[in-house]
XYZ file of C-alpha atoms in Angstrom:
97
model
C -8.506 10.927 -17.681
C -7.210 11.529 -14.181
C -3.758 12.683 -13.249
C -1.399 10.251 -11.521
C -1.152 10.697 -7.750
C 1.643 12.890 -6.458
C 4.820 11.225 -5.229
C 4.124 12.134 -1.590
C 0.698 10.541 -1.752
C 2.167 7.386 -3.317
C 4.715 7.142 -0.484
C 1.888 7.441 2.046
C -0.086 4.710 0.290
C 3.024 2.495 0.205
C 3.556 2.994 3.955
C -0.083 2.085 4.623
C 0.228 -0.955 2.375
C 3.309 -2.119 4.305
C 1.408 -1.715 7.594
C -1.544 -3.658 6.192
C 0.764 -6.450 5.026
C 2.375 -6.617 8.464
C -1.071 -6.753 10.099
C -2.181 -9.502 7.738
C 0.974 -11.532 8.370
C 0.662 -11.106 12.141
C -2.989 -12.229 12.071
C -2.080 -15.210 9.864
C 0.756 -16.159 12.257
C -1.573 -15.871 15.257
C -3.883 -18.344 13.544
C -1.053 -20.859 13.247
C -0.842 -20.472 9.454
C -3.993 -22.575 9.188
C -6.418 -22.531 6.290
C -9.112 -21.361 8.706
C -7.019 -18.363 9.712
C -6.411 -17.602 6.033
C -10.158 -17.532 5.422
C -10.589 -15.155 8.358
C -7.959 -12.650 7.276
C -8.352 -12.924 3.505
C -11.320 -10.558 3.445
C -9.230 -7.954 5.299
C -6.375 -8.473 2.857
C -8.532 -8.049 -0.216
C -10.361 -4.987 1.052
C -7.267 -3.173 2.257
C -4.806 -4.100 -0.433
C -6.874 -3.900 -3.592
C -7.783 -0.242 -3.110
C -4.242 0.724 -2.104
C -2.684 -1.300 -4.913
C -4.964 0.365 -7.433
C -3.693 3.780 -6.312
C -0.075 2.694 -6.808
C -0.755 0.701 -9.984
C 1.817 -0.984 -12.180
C 3.854 -3.943 -11.005
C 2.768 -3.542 -7.365
C -0.892 -3.919 -8.336
C -0.085 -7.025 -10.396
C 2.013 -8.495 -7.557
C -0.821 -7.972 -5.057
C -3.338 -9.548 -7.404
C -1.109 -12.642 -7.712
C -0.589 -12.763 -3.958
C -4.347 -12.654 -3.313
C -4.798 -15.479 -5.819
C -2.117 -17.496 -3.976
C -3.866 -16.821 -0.657
C -7.169 -18.077 -2.065
C -5.420 -21.206 -3.341
C -3.980 -21.877 0.114
C -7.327 -21.241 1.805
C -8.888 -23.805 -0.541
C -6.248 -26.424 0.262
C -4.138 -26.044 -2.870
C -1.221 -23.904 -1.716
C 1.579 -23.719 0.806
C 1.689 -21.205 3.686
C 5.431 -20.723 3.109
C 4.654 -19.438 -0.386
C 2.135 -16.965 1.026
C 4.627 -15.673 3.599
C 7.379 -15.472 0.954
C 5.086 -13.490 -1.371
C 4.162 -11.118 1.442
C 7.782 -10.545 2.367
C 8.799 -9.970 -1.260
C 5.993 -7.467 -1.725
C 7.037 -5.619 1.432
C 10.618 -5.432 0.150
C 9.424 -4.110 -3.221
C 7.368 -1.430 -1.494
C 10.301 -0.319 0.662
C 12.468 0.424 -2.403
């Protein structure tokens, strides 16, 4: 059993996660919120966020997992880009608390 990360490390991971979310959102915006742009940036999102979310754990990890699922749905033509942006913004706000 491993010890939970120290508070300072968690804050650093949260800051990096916020930066990654901002980068993802910027890249998605640059692609015109298209499904093609979602496909292009989704790999970045999954790689960056899943490892960081795992370090934080709890509700943040669950929220990120749901957000990635929503992004996949949009990329496959089943979702709405406004929902993706709303989820990203809500996650950022949760991380800043």
